[in-house]
PDB file of C-alpha atoms and ligand atoms in Angstrom:
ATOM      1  CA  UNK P   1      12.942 -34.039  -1.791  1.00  0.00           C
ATOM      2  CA  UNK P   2       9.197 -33.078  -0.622  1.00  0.00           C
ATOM      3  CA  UNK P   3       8.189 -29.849   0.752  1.00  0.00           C
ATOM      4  CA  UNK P   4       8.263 -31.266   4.120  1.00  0.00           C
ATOM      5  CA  UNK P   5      11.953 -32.114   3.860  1.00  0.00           C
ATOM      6  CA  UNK P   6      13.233 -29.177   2.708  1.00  0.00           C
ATOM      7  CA  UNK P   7      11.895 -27.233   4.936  1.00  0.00           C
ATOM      8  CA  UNK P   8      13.494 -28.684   7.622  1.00  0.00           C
ATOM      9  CA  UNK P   9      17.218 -28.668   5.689  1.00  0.00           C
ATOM     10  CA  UNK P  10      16.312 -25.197   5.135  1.00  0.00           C
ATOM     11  CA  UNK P  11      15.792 -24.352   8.602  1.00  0.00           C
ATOM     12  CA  UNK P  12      19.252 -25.595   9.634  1.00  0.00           C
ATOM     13  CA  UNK P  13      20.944 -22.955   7.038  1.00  0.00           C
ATOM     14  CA  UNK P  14      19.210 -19.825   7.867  1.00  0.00           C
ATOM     15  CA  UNK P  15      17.979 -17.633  10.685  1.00  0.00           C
ATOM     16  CA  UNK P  16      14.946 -17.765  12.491  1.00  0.00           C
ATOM     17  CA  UNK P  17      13.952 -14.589  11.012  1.00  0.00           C
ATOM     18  CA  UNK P  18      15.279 -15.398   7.958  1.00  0.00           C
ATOM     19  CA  UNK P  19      13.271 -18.963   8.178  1.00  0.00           C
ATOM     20  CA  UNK P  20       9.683 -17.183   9.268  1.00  0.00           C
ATOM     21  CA  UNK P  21      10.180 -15.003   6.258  1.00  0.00           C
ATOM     22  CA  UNK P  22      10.732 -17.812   3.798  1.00  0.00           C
ATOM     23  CA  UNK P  23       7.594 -19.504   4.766  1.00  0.00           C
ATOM     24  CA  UNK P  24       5.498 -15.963   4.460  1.00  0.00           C
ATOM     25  CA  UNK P  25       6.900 -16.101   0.809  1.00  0.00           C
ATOM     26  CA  UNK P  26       6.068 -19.503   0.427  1.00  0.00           C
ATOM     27  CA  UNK P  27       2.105 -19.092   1.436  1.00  0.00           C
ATOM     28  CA  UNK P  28       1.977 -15.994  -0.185  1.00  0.00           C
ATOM     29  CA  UNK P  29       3.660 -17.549  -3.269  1.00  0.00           C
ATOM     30  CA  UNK P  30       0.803 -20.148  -3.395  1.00  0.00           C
ATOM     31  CA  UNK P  31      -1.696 -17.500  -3.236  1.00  0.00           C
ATOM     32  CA  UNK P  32      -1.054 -15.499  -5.976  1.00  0.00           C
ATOM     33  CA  UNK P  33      -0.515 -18.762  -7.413  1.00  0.00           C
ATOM     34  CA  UNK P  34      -4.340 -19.329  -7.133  1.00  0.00           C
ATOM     35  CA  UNK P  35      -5.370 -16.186  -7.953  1.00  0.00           C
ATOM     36  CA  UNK P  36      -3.473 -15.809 -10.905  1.00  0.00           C
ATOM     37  CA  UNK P  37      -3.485 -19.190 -12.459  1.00  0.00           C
ATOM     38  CA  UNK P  38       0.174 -20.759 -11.841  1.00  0.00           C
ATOM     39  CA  UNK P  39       1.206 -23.840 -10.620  1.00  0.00           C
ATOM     40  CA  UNK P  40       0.456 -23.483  -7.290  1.00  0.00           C
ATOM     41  CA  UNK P  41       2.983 -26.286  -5.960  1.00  0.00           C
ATOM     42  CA  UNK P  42       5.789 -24.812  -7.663  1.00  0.00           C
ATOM     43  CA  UNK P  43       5.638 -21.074  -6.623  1.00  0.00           C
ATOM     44  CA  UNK P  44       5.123 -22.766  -2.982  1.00  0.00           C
ATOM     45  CA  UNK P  45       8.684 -24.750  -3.796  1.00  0.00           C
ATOM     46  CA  UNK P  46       9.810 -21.767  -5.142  1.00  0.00           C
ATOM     47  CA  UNK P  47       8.844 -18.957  -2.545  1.00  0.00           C
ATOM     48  CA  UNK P  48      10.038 -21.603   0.166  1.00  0.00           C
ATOM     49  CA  UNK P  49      13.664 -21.443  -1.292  1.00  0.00           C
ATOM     50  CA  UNK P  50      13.718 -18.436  -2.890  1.00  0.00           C
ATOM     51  CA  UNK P  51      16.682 -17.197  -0.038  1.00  0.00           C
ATOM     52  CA  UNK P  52      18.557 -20.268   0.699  1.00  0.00           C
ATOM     53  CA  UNK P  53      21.427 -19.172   0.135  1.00  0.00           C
ATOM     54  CA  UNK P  54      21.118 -15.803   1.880  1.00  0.00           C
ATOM     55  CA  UNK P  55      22.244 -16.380   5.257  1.00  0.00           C
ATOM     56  CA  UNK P  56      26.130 -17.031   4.052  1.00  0.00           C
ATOM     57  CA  UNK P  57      29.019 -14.503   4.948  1.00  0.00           C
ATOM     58  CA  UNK P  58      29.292 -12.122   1.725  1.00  0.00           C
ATOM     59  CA  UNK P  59      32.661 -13.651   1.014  1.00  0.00           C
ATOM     60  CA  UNK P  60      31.274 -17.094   1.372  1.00  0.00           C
ATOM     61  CA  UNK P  61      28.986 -15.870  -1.381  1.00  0.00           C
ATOM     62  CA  UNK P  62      31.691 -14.755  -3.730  1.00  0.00           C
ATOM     63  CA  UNK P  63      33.827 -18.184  -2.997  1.00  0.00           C
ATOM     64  CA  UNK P  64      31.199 -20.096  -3.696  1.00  0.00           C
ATOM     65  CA  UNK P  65      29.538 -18.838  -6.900  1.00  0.00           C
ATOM     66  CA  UNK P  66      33.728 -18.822  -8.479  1.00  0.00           C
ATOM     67  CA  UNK P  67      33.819 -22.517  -7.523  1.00  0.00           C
ATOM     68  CA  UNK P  68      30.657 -23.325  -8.912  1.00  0.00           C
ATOM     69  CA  UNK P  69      31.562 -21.500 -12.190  1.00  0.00           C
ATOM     70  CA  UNK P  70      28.821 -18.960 -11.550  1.00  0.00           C
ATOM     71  CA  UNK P  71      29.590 -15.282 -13.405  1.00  0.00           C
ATOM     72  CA  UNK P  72      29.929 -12.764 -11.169  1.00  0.00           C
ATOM     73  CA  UNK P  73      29.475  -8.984 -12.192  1.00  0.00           C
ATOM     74  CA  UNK P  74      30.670  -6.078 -11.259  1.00  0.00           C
ATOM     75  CA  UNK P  75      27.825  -4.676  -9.278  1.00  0.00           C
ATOM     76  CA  UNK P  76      27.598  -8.196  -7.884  1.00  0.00           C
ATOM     77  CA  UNK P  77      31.188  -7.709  -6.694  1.00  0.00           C
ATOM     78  CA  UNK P  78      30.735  -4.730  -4.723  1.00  0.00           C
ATOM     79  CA  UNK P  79      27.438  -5.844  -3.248  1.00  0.00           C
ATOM     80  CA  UNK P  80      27.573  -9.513  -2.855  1.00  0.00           C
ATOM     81  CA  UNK P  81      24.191  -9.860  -1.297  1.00  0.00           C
ATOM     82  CA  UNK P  82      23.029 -10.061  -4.627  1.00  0.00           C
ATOM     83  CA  UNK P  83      24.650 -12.979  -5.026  1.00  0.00           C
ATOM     84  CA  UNK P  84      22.295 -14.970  -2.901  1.00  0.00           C
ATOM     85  CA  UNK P  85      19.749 -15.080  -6.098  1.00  0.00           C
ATOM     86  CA  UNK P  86      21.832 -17.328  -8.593  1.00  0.00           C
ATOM     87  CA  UNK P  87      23.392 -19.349  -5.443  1.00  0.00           C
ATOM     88  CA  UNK P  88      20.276 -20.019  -4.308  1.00  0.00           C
ATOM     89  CA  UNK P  89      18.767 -20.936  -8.089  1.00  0.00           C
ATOM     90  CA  UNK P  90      22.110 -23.232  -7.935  1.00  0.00           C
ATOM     91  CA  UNK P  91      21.705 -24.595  -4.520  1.00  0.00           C
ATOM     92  CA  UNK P  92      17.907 -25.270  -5.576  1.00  0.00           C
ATOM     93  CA  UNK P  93      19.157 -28.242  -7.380  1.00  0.00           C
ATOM     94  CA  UNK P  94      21.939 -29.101  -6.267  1.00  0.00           C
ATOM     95  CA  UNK P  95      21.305 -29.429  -2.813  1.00  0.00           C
ATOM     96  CA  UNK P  96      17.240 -29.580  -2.443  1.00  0.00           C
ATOM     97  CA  UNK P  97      16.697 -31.724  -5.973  1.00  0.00           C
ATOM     98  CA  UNK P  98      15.195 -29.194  -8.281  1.00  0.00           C
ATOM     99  CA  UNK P  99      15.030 -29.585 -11.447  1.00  0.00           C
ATOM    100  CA  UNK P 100      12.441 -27.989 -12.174  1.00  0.00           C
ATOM    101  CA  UNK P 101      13.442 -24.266 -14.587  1.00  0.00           C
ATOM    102  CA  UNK P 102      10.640 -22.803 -13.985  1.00  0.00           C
ATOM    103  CA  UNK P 103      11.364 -22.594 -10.116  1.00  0.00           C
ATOM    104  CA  UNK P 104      15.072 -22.036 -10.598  1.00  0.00           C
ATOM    105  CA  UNK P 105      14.483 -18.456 -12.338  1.00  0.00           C
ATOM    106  CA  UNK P 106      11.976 -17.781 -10.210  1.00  0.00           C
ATOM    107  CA  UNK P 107      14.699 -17.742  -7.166  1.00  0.00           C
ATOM    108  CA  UNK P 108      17.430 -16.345  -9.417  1.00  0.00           C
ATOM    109  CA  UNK P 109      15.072 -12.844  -9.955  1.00  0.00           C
ATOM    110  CA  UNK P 110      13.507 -12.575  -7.201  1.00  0.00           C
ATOM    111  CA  UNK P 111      15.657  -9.927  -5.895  1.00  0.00           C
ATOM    112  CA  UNK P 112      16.088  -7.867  -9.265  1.00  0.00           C
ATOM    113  CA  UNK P 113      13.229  -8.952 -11.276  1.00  0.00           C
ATOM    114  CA  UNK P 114      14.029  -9.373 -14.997  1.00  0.00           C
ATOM    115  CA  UNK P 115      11.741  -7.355 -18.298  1.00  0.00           C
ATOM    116  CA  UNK P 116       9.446  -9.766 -19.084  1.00  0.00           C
ATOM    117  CA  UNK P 117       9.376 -12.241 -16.389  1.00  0.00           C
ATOM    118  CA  UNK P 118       7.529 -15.182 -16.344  1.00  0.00           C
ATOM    119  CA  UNK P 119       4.289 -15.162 -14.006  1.00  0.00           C
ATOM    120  CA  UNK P 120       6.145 -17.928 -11.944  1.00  0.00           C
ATOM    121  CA  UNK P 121       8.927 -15.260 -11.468  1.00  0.00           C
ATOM    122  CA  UNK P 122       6.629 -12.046 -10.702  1.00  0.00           C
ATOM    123  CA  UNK P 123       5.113 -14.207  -7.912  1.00  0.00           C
ATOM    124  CA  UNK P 124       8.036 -14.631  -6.204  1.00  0.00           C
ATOM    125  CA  UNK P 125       9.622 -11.669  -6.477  1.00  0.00           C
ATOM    126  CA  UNK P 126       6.068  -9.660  -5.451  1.00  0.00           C
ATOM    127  CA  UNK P 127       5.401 -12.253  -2.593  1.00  0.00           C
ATOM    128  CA  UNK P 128       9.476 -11.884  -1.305  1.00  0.00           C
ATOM    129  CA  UNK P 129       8.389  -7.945  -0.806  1.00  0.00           C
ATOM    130  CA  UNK P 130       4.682  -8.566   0.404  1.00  0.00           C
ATOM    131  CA  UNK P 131       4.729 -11.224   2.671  1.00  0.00           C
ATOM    132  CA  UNK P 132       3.692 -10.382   6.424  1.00  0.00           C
ATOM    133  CA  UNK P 133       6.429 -10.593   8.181  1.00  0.00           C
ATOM    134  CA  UNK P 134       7.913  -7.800   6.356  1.00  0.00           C
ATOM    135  CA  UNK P 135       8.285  -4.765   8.575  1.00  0.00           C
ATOM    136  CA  UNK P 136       5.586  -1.973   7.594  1.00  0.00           C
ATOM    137  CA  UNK P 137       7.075  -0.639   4.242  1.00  0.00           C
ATOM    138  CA  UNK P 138       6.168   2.486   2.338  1.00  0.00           C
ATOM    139  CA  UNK P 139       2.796   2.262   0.368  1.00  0.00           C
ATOM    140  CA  UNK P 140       2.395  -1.407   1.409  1.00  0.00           C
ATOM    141  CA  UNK P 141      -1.056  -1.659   1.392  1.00  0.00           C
ATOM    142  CA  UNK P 142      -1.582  -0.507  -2.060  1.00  0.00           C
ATOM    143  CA  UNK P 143       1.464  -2.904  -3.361  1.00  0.00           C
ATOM    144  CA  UNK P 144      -0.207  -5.928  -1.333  1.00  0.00           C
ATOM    145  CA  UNK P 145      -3.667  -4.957  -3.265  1.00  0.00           C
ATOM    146  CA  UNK P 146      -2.289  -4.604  -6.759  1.00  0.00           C
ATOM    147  CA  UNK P 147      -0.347  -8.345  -6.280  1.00  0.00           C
ATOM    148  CA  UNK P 148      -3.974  -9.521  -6.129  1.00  0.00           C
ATOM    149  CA  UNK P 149      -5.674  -7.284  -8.829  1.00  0.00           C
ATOM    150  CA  UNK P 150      -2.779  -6.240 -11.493  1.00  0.00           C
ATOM    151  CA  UNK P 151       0.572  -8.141 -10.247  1.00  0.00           C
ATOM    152  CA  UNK P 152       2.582  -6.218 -13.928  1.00  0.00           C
ATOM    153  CA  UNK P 153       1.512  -2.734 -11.645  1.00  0.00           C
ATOM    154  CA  UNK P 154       3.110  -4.040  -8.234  1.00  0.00           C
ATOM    155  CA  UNK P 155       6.284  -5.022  -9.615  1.00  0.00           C
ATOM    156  CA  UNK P 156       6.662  -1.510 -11.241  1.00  0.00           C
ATOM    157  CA  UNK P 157       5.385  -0.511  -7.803  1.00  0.00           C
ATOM    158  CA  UNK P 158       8.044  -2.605  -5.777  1.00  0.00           C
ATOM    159  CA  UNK P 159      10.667  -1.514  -8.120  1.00  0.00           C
ATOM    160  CA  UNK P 160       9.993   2.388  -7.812  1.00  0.00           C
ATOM    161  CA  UNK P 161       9.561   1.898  -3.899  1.00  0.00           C
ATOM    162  CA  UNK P 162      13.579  -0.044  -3.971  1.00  0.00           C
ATOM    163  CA  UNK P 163      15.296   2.450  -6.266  1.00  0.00           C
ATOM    164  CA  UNK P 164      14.278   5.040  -4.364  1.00  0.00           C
ATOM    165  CA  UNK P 165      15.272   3.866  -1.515  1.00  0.00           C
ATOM    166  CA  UNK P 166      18.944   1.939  -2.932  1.00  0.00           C
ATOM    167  CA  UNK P 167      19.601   5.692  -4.701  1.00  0.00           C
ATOM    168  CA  UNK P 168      18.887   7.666  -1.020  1.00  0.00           C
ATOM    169  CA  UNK P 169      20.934   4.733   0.534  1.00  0.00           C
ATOM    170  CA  UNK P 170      24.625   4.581   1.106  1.00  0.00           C
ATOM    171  CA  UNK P 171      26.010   2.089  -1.047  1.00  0.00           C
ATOM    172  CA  UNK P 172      24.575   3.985  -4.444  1.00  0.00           C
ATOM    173  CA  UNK P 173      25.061   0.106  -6.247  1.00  0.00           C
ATOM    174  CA  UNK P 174      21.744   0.373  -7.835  1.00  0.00           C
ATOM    175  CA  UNK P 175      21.428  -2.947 -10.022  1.00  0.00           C
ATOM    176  CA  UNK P 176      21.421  -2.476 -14.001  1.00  0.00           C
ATOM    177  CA  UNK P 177      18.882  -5.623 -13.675  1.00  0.00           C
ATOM    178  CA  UNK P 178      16.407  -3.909 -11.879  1.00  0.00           C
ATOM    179  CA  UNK P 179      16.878  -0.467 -13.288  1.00  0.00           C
ATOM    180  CA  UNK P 180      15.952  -2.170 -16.576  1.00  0.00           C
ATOM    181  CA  UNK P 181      13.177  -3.915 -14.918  1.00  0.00           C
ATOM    182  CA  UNK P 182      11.502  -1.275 -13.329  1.00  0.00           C
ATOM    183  CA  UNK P 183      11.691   0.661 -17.153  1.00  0.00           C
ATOM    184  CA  UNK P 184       9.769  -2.240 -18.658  1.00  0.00           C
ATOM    185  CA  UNK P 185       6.888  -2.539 -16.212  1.00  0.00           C
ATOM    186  CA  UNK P 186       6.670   1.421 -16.227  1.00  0.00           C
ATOM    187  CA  UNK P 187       5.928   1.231 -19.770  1.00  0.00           C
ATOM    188  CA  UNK P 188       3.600  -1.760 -19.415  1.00  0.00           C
ATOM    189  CA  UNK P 189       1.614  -0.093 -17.009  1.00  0.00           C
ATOM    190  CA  UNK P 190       1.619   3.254 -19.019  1.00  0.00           C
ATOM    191  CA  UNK P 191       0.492   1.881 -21.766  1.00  0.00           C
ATOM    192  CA  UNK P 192      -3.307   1.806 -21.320  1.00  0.00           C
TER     193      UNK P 192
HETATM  194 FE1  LIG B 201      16.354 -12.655  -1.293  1.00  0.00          FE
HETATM  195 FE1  LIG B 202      13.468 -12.921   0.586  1.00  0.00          FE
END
């Protein structure tokens, strides 16, 4: 399936909003792409699907990651937006043809990140939070500036900015995932 196609399959299964903001990740996906030396075709596949799976009812998301055999963890369990990561990494090939790795794990971090992710995976996840439809968010400017100059510093950057806000928040389900990402970009970035 081209670009072209899934774009319009994609449209079908999520909101308008929901649609705009998948094509901000998708250009922005393809320029950090440029600037940083990835494949620039595959972080625009990537970015373009990153949330297909996102616009399902949260028990449609549980149901449908049990019949696919997909784990589901505790965390996941009591927030089952999370979910919409490895469904969508799933969904990438199952229903848009990808069979490409690379692009899966891109769209099964983006919402967590991972320690050590691959540059294909940092894209995605920093373009998901920068993109410019995203309503103004806390120190934006600075994490839209450091995805172009130092993308290890606007992960930590992103990830800071989230916990801060999940721990304030009212559900208090902070994920391990990203607790343990945000501690390994900390000590990237603190180390020079
Ligand atoms: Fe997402
Ligand atoms: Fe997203």
């Amino acid at each position: 399936m081209n670009r072209f196609e899934m774009r319009e399959r994609l449209e079908n299964k999520l909101t308008k909003k929901r649609f705009e903001h998948s094509l901000g990740v998708e250009y922005v996906s393809g320029c950090l792409a440029m600037v940083h030396g990835a494949d620039v075709n595959k972080a625009l596949t990537a970015g373009l699907l990153h949330d297909c799976a996102k616009c399902l009812p949260a028990d449609e998301k549980i149901a449908r990651c049990q019949k696919h055999g997909l784990p589901i963890s505790q965390v996941e369990f009591a927030n089952p937006e999370l979910l919409h990561a490895k469904l969508g990494a799933y969904y990438a090939r199952e229903k848009y043809g990808v069979d490409d790795e690379d692009i899966r794990s891109a769209i099964e971090f983006h919402t967590t990140g991972r320690p050590a992710m691959s540059l294909l995976e940092k894209i995605v996840f920093v373009a998901d939070y920068i993109e410019p439809n995203r309503k103004p968010l806390p120190e934006i400017d600075e994490i839209r500036n450091e995805a172009f100059s130092d993308i290890d510093a606007s992960v930590a950057h992103i990830l800071k900015n989230t916990l801060t806000y999940l721990d304030s928040g009212s559900c208090g389900d902070t994920d391990e995932m990203s607790v343990r990402t945000y501690k390994y970009y900390t000590s990237l970035n603190s180390e020079d």
